[in-house]
């Protein structure tokens, strides 16, 4: 099996936020049990690495982790809630090559309510502007859509355009990782309508990158409306996760935790090419959850570039009207 192209490292399960769609904060890891930089250095070289949590900037040794990962990847992005501005700026000063994505759920009142921390939005803007001032180029923020913030999608996208930063989207979902089983979208019509507006604005952009982001958001719209995944999922083949304790996971979207092996006990190569890994990949081939998240979709889009490009050309030439997936009521089982 070829090495993965993407690895997401869950640096910690500690978190300083209380988000409505995620209960990781109720199940923190102990700092002394988390992988050390030297253990993380056992990972192979890959195209892209994402550092996530919990909140990665709660790791006091995050700068050391970045030092050992720098020669292993061409691109590394840290997912953060953006609240610990001073720590973030300190790490960015030492490692200006990194990317940073901040989670935002809406404009100030909505964001702070859904993320459970007063002043969260203000810190986000402060962090973004200071990172930009220091010359970081790969920065932005993203929203996790739910029934409670669908109206925030377009204002946040327009804010990102005004600030000239990247903008990402996702939808609430359930898994062992989030310790959630009750995330549902009861009113997909409002979110679908907002996503359709986003898709159309992205297609109208002069940036080809935005056209392919339109496809990603079209897939998210399709998922929220209960449709089948537009592209095959290759988690456990092209991508994987590493948890704070060293377990290599094929995916973080499964109902129960699935482990391929532990890098404290074996080399990554031995785990990746093991019989256990092959068995897990076969079992996941029939997964019907249909998750649509950038970590699992980006690689699939590259592998299916002719199909994606055809969609882009059709949508730009004929509009999205003829491509709108059929509307039907969505049950939790269909969407999540």
Short mmCIF file of C-alpha atoms in Angstrom, two decimals:
data_model
loop_
_atom_site.label_atom_id
_atom_site.label_comp_id
_atom_site.label_asym_id
_atom_site.label_seq_id
_atom_site.Cartn_x
_atom_site.Cartn_y
_atom_site.Cartn_z
CA UNK A 1 0.00 0.00 0.00
CA UNK A 2 1.35 3.42 -0.96
CA UNK A 3 1.95 5.91 1.82
CA UNK A 4 -0.97 8.22 2.60
CA UNK A 5 -0.98 11.64 1.02
CA UNK A 6 -2.71 13.27 3.98
CA UNK A 7 -2.36 12.74 7.74
CA UNK A 8 -4.38 14.57 10.36
CA UNK A 9 -2.68 14.56 13.75
CA UNK A 10 -5.00 14.93 16.72
CA UNK A 11 -2.46 16.64 18.95
CA UNK A 12 -4.64 16.67 22.09
CA UNK A 13 -8.18 16.11 23.30
CA UNK A 14 -7.86 19.08 25.65
CA UNK A 15 -10.01 22.05 24.63
CA UNK A 16 -10.84 25.45 26.05
CA UNK A 17 -14.15 25.78 24.15
CA UNK A 18 -17.61 24.26 24.72
CA UNK A 19 -18.96 23.93 21.18
CA UNK A 20 -22.54 22.83 20.60
CA UNK A 21 -21.64 20.20 17.99
CA UNK A 22 -18.63 18.64 19.76
CA UNK A 23 -18.09 17.14 23.21
CA UNK A 24 -14.34 16.55 23.00
CA UNK A 25 -13.92 19.04 25.85
CA UNK A 26 -15.72 16.61 28.16
CA UNK A 27 -13.12 13.92 27.45
CA UNK A 28 -9.69 15.61 27.67
CA UNK A 29 -6.45 13.73 27.32
CA UNK A 30 -3.76 14.10 29.96
CA UNK A 31 -0.74 16.07 28.74
CA UNK A 32 1.68 13.42 30.00
CA UNK A 33 -0.07 10.73 27.93
CA UNK A 34 0.11 12.60 24.62
CA UNK A 35 2.64 11.82 21.92
CA UNK A 36 5.95 13.64 22.26
CA UNK A 37 7.55 15.47 19.33
CA UNK A 38 10.07 12.63 19.03
CA UNK A 39 7.27 10.09 18.71
CA UNK A 40 5.43 12.21 16.16
CA UNK A 41 8.69 12.34 14.18
CA UNK A 42 8.16 8.63 13.37
CA UNK A 43 5.57 9.59 10.77
CA UNK A 44 6.54 9.28 7.09
CA UNK A 45 6.78 12.09 4.57
CA UNK A 46 3.37 13.07 3.17
CA UNK A 47 2.00 15.80 0.92
CA UNK A 48 -0.18 17.47 3.55
CA UNK A 49 -0.45 17.40 7.34
CA UNK A 50 -3.25 18.83 9.44
CA UNK A 51 -2.83 19.44 13.17
CA UNK A 52 -6.11 19.39 15.04
CA UNK A 53 -7.52 18.67 18.49
CA UNK A 54 -9.06 19.55 20.86
CA UNK A 55 -7.15 22.77 20.68
CA UNK A 56 -3.61 22.31 19.31
CA UNK A 57 -2.31 25.55 20.82
CA UNK A 58 -2.85 24.13 24.30
CA UNK A 59 0.22 22.00 23.57
CA UNK A 60 3.17 23.78 25.17
CA UNK A 61 5.51 21.93 22.79
CA UNK A 62 3.63 22.73 19.57
CA UNK A 63 6.58 24.67 18.14
CA UNK A 64 8.79 21.59 18.70
CA UNK A 65 6.21 19.40 16.96
CA UNK A 66 6.30 21.73 13.96
CA UNK A 67 10.09 21.57 13.90
CA UNK A 68 10.07 17.78 13.50
CA UNK A 69 7.25 17.89 10.93
CA UNK A 70 8.73 20.63 8.73
CA UNK A 71 10.91 18.30 6.62
CA UNK A 72 8.10 15.75 6.27
CA UNK A 73 5.54 17.75 4.31
CA UNK A 74 5.11 20.48 1.72
CA UNK A 75 2.05 21.90 3.50
CA UNK A 76 0.89 21.90 7.10
CA UNK A 77 -2.30 23.52 8.37
CA UNK A 78 -3.33 23.91 12.00
CA UNK A 79 -7.04 23.84 12.86
CA UNK A 80 -7.73 26.04 15.89
CA UNK A 81 -10.46 27.96 17.66
CA UNK A 82 -8.19 31.01 17.43
CA UNK A 83 -8.72 32.11 21.04
CA UNK A 84 -5.16 31.83 22.31
CA UNK A 85 -3.91 34.72 20.22
CA UNK A 86 -0.55 35.23 21.94
CA UNK A 87 0.37 31.55 21.75
CA UNK A 88 -0.67 31.39 18.10
CA UNK A 89 1.38 34.44 17.17
CA UNK A 90 4.39 33.12 19.06
CA UNK A 91 4.28 29.82 17.18
CA UNK A 92 3.69 31.61 13.86
CA UNK A 93 6.73 33.82 14.45
CA UNK A 94 8.87 30.69 14.85
CA UNK A 95 7.17 28.86 11.98
CA UNK A 96 5.87 31.38 9.40
CA UNK A 97 5.52 28.58 6.82
CA UNK A 98 2.42 27.08 8.49
CA UNK A 99 -1.22 27.49 7.54
CA UNK A 100 -3.90 28.34 10.09
CA UNK A 101 -7.67 27.75 9.92
CA UNK A 102 -9.92 29.11 12.64
CA UNK A 103 -13.35 27.65 13.35
CA UNK A 104 -16.13 30.27 13.30
CA UNK A 105 -19.85 29.53 13.59
CA UNK A 106 -21.29 32.95 12.72
CA UNK A 107 -21.01 36.65 13.39
CA UNK A 108 -20.25 37.66 17.02
CA UNK A 109 -23.45 36.76 18.91
CA UNK A 110 -24.10 33.50 17.05
CA UNK A 111 -20.47 32.43 17.10
CA UNK A 112 -19.95 33.02 20.82
CA UNK A 113 -23.20 31.24 21.67
CA UNK A 114 -22.48 28.15 19.57
CA UNK A 115 -18.84 27.93 20.62
CA UNK A 116 -19.61 28.48 24.27
CA UNK A 117 -17.10 31.26 24.97
CA UNK A 118 -17.77 34.98 25.21
CA UNK A 119 -15.38 37.03 23.10
CA UNK A 120 -14.49 34.13 20.82
CA UNK A 121 -15.32 36.05 17.63
CA UNK A 122 -13.28 39.07 18.70
CA UNK A 123 -10.26 36.84 19.31
CA UNK A 124 -10.73 35.24 15.92
CA UNK A 125 -10.55 38.57 14.12
CA UNK A 126 -7.59 39.69 16.23
CA UNK A 127 -5.73 36.46 15.52
CA UNK A 128 -6.43 36.59 11.77
CA UNK A 129 -5.42 40.21 11.35
CA UNK A 130 -2.24 39.80 13.36
CA UNK A 131 -1.27 36.66 11.43
CA UNK A 132 -1.80 38.56 8.18
CA UNK A 133 0.23 41.48 9.51
CA UNK A 134 3.09 39.06 10.19
CA UNK A 135 3.02 37.87 6.60
CA UNK A 136 1.35 34.46 6.89
CA UNK A 137 -0.34 33.72 3.59
CA UNK A 138 -2.20 30.45 4.22
CA UNK A 139 -4.78 31.67 6.74
CA UNK A 140 -8.56 31.60 6.93
CA UNK A 141 -11.58 30.43 8.81
CA UNK A 142 -14.40 27.95 8.35
CA UNK A 143 -17.95 27.23 9.48
CA UNK A 144 -19.59 23.97 10.59
CA UNK A 145 -23.16 24.27 9.36
CA UNK A 146 -26.19 23.35 11.44
CA UNK A 147 -29.80 24.43 11.81
CA UNK A 148 -28.58 27.14 14.17
CA UNK A 149 -26.23 29.04 11.84
CA UNK A 150 -27.33 28.54 8.23
CA UNK A 151 -28.06 32.27 7.93
CA UNK A 152 -24.43 33.00 8.84
CA UNK A 153 -22.91 31.21 5.85
CA UNK A 154 -22.98 33.98 3.26
CA UNK A 155 -22.10 36.87 5.62
CA UNK A 156 -19.06 34.89 6.78
CA UNK A 157 -18.06 34.10 3.20
CA UNK A 158 -18.32 37.78 2.29
CA UNK A 159 -16.26 38.66 5.38
CA UNK A 160 -13.57 36.21 4.27
CA UNK A 161 -13.52 37.81 0.81
CA UNK A 162 -13.21 41.26 2.34
CA UNK A 163 -10.33 40.12 4.56
CA UNK A 164 -8.78 38.18 1.65
CA UNK A 165 -8.49 34.96 3.63
CA UNK A 166 -9.57 31.41 2.84
CA UNK A 167 -13.05 30.13 3.70
CA UNK A 168 -13.99 26.52 4.45
CA UNK A 169 -17.25 24.70 5.10
CA UNK A 170 -18.41 21.53 6.82
CA UNK A 171 -21.61 20.22 8.37
CA UNK A 172 -22.35 18.78 11.80
CA UNK A 173 -21.96 15.04 12.07
CA UNK A 174 -21.62 12.32 14.67
CA UNK A 175 -18.72 10.04 15.53
CA UNK A 176 -16.69 8.61 18.40
CA UNK A 177 -14.23 11.47 17.88
CA UNK A 178 -16.75 14.19 18.67
CA UNK A 179 -18.48 12.10 21.36
CA UNK A 180 -21.75 13.00 19.67
CA UNK A 181 -24.68 10.93 18.47
CA UNK A 182 -27.39 13.60 18.43
CA UNK A 183 -26.15 16.03 15.77
CA UNK A 184 -28.94 16.31 13.21
CA UNK A 185 -30.05 18.71 10.50
CA UNK A 186 -33.81 18.95 10.78
CA UNK A 187 -34.24 21.70 8.21
CA UNK A 188 -31.93 20.98 5.26
CA UNK A 189 -33.77 23.40 2.98
CA UNK A 190 -32.33 26.56 4.57
CA UNK A 191 -28.78 25.22 4.59
CA UNK A 192 -29.17 23.92 1.03
CA UNK A 193 -30.36 27.32 -0.17
CA UNK A 194 -27.41 29.04 1.50
CA UNK A 195 -24.95 26.55 0.04
CA UNK A 196 -26.45 26.98 -3.42
CA UNK A 197 -25.85 30.74 -3.18
CA UNK A 198 -22.28 30.05 -2.12
CA UNK A 199 -21.75 27.65 -5.02
CA UNK A 200 -23.05 30.19 -7.52
CA UNK A 201 -20.83 32.97 -6.16
CA UNK A 202 -17.79 30.68 -6.22
CA UNK A 203 -18.52 29.73 -9.82
CA UNK A 204 -18.76 33.42 -10.73
CA UNK A 205 -15.28 34.04 -9.30
CA UNK A 206 -12.31 34.65 -11.57
CA UNK A 207 -10.20 32.25 -9.52
CA UNK A 208 -10.16 28.63 -10.82
CA UNK A 209 -9.53 27.50 -7.25
CA UNK A 210 -12.96 28.86 -6.31
CA UNK A 211 -14.61 26.85 -9.09
CA UNK A 212 -13.34 23.62 -7.54
CA UNK A 213 -14.42 24.83 -4.12
CA UNK A 214 -17.85 25.22 -5.68
CA UNK A 215 -17.75 21.51 -6.46
CA UNK A 216 -16.80 20.70 -2.87
CA UNK A 217 -19.71 22.76 -1.57
CA UNK A 218 -22.00 21.16 -4.12
CA UNK A 219 -21.04 17.82 -2.64
CA UNK A 220 -21.75 19.16 0.84
CA UNK A 221 -25.16 20.38 -0.33
CA UNK A 222 -25.81 16.96 -1.86
CA UNK A 223 -24.82 15.25 1.42
CA UNK A 224 -27.04 17.47 3.55
CA UNK A 225 -30.01 16.71 1.27
CA UNK A 226 -29.49 12.99 1.79
CA UNK A 227 -27.77 12.15 -1.49
CA UNK A 228 -25.06 9.56 -2.00
CA UNK A 229 -21.47 10.73 -1.79
CA UNK A 230 -20.40 12.19 -5.15
CA UNK A 231 -16.92 10.64 -5.01
CA UNK A 232 -15.68 7.43 -3.38
CA UNK A 233 -14.18 7.73 0.08
CA UNK A 234 -10.59 6.51 0.38
CA UNK A 235 -9.94 7.09 4.06
CA UNK A 236 -7.49 4.49 5.29
CA UNK A 237 -5.84 4.51 1.85
CA UNK A 238 -5.08 8.09 0.83
CA UNK A 239 -5.52 9.57 4.30
CA UNK A 240 -5.55 8.71 7.99
CA UNK A 241 -5.55 10.15 11.51
CA UNK A 242 -3.09 9.85 14.37
CA UNK A 243 -4.58 10.29 17.83
CA UNK A 244 -2.85 11.79 20.90
CA UNK A 245 -1.91 8.34 22.20
CA UNK A 246 -0.27 7.04 19.03
CA UNK A 247 -3.16 5.09 17.52
CA UNK A 248 -3.32 5.25 13.72
CA UNK A 249 -6.96 5.60 12.67
CA UNK A 250 -8.33 5.15 9.15
CA UNK A 251 -10.96 7.80 9.84
CA UNK A 252 -12.40 9.98 12.59
CA UNK A 253 -15.98 9.72 11.34
CA UNK A 254 -16.86 6.20 12.45
CA UNK A 255 -19.35 5.50 15.27
CA UNK A 256 -16.73 3.53 17.18
CA UNK A 257 -12.97 4.00 17.23
CA UNK A 258 -11.11 1.80 14.73
CA UNK A 259 -7.37 1.38 15.13
CA UNK A 260 -4.83 0.10 12.63
CA UNK A 261 -1.98 0.01 15.15
CA UNK A 262 0.08 2.23 17.43
CA UNK A 263 3.30 4.04 16.46
CA UNK A 264 4.63 3.60 19.99
CA UNK A 265 4.66 -0.12 19.31
CA UNK A 266 5.37 -0.38 15.56
CA UNK A 267 6.74 1.73 12.74
CA UNK A 268 4.16 3.58 10.68
CA UNK A 269 5.18 1.54 7.62
CA UNK A 270 4.58 -1.74 9.47
CA UNK A 271 1.15 -0.54 10.60
CA UNK A 272 0.16 0.78 7.18
CA UNK A 273 1.08 -2.44 5.41
CA UNK A 274 -0.22 -4.85 8.04
CA UNK A 275 -2.89 -7.50 7.64
CA UNK A 276 -4.95 -5.59 10.19
CA UNK A 277 -4.87 -2.48 7.97
CA UNK A 278 -5.96 -4.47 4.93
CA UNK A 279 -8.87 -5.97 6.87
CA UNK A 280 -10.00 -2.55 8.06
CA UNK A 281 -9.83 -1.12 4.54
CA UNK A 282 -12.03 -3.94 3.26
CA UNK A 283 -14.55 -3.37 6.04
CA UNK A 284 -14.68 0.37 5.34
CA UNK A 285 -15.29 -0.18 1.63
CA UNK A 286 -18.96 -0.69 2.44
CA UNK A 287 -19.30 2.37 4.66
CA UNK A 288 -22.58 4.16 3.95
CA UNK A 289 -22.17 7.22 6.16
CA UNK A 290 -21.37 9.41 3.17
CA UNK A 291 -19.31 11.95 5.13
CA UNK A 292 -18.18 14.94 3.06
CA UNK A 293 -15.25 16.70 4.71
CA UNK A 294 -12.26 18.35 3.11
CA UNK A 295 -9.78 15.87 4.59
CA UNK A 296 -11.44 12.96 2.82
CA UNK A 297 -12.63 14.81 -0.28
CA UNK A 298 -9.56 16.77 -1.43
CA UNK A 299 -7.66 13.64 -2.44
CA UNK A 300 -10.72 12.12 -4.09
CA UNK A 301 -11.20 15.30 -6.14
CA UNK A 302 -7.62 15.11 -7.40
CA UNK A 303 -8.07 11.45 -8.32
CA UNK A 304 -11.31 12.28 -10.15
CA UNK A 305 -10.13 15.50 -11.76
CA UNK A 306 -11.77 14.88 -15.19
CA UNK A 307 -15.15 14.26 -13.53
CA UNK A 308 -14.82 17.32 -11.30
CA UNK A 309 -13.64 19.51 -14.19
CA UNK A 310 -16.61 18.37 -16.29
CA UNK A 311 -18.96 19.38 -13.48
CA UNK A 312 -17.27 22.79 -13.23
CA UNK A 313 -17.56 23.43 -16.97
CA UNK A 314 -21.19 22.32 -17.04
CA UNK A 315 -22.11 24.42 -14.02
CA UNK A 316 -20.37 27.51 -15.39
CA UNK A 317 -21.87 27.16 -18.85
CA UNK A 318 -25.39 25.98 -18.02
CA UNK A 319 -25.81 27.09 -14.42
CA UNK A 320 -26.55 24.92 -11.43
CA UNK A 321 -30.30 24.66 -12.05
CA UNK A 322 -30.10 21.45 -14.04
CA UNK A 323 -27.73 19.91 -11.53
CA UNK A 324 -29.72 20.46 -8.31
CA UNK A 325 -30.13 17.11 -6.54
CA UNK A 326 -33.70 16.02 -5.82
CA UNK A 327 -35.10 17.34 -2.54
CA UNK A 328 -36.47 14.93 0.00
CA UNK A 329 -36.80 14.73 3.74
CA UNK A 330 -33.58 13.77 5.44
CA UNK A 331 -33.32 11.42 8.37
CA UNK A 332 -30.36 11.36 10.76
CA UNK A 333 -29.38 7.98 9.33
CA UNK A 334 -29.19 9.38 5.81
CA UNK A 335 -27.12 12.44 6.68
CA UNK A 336 -25.01 11.19 9.51
#
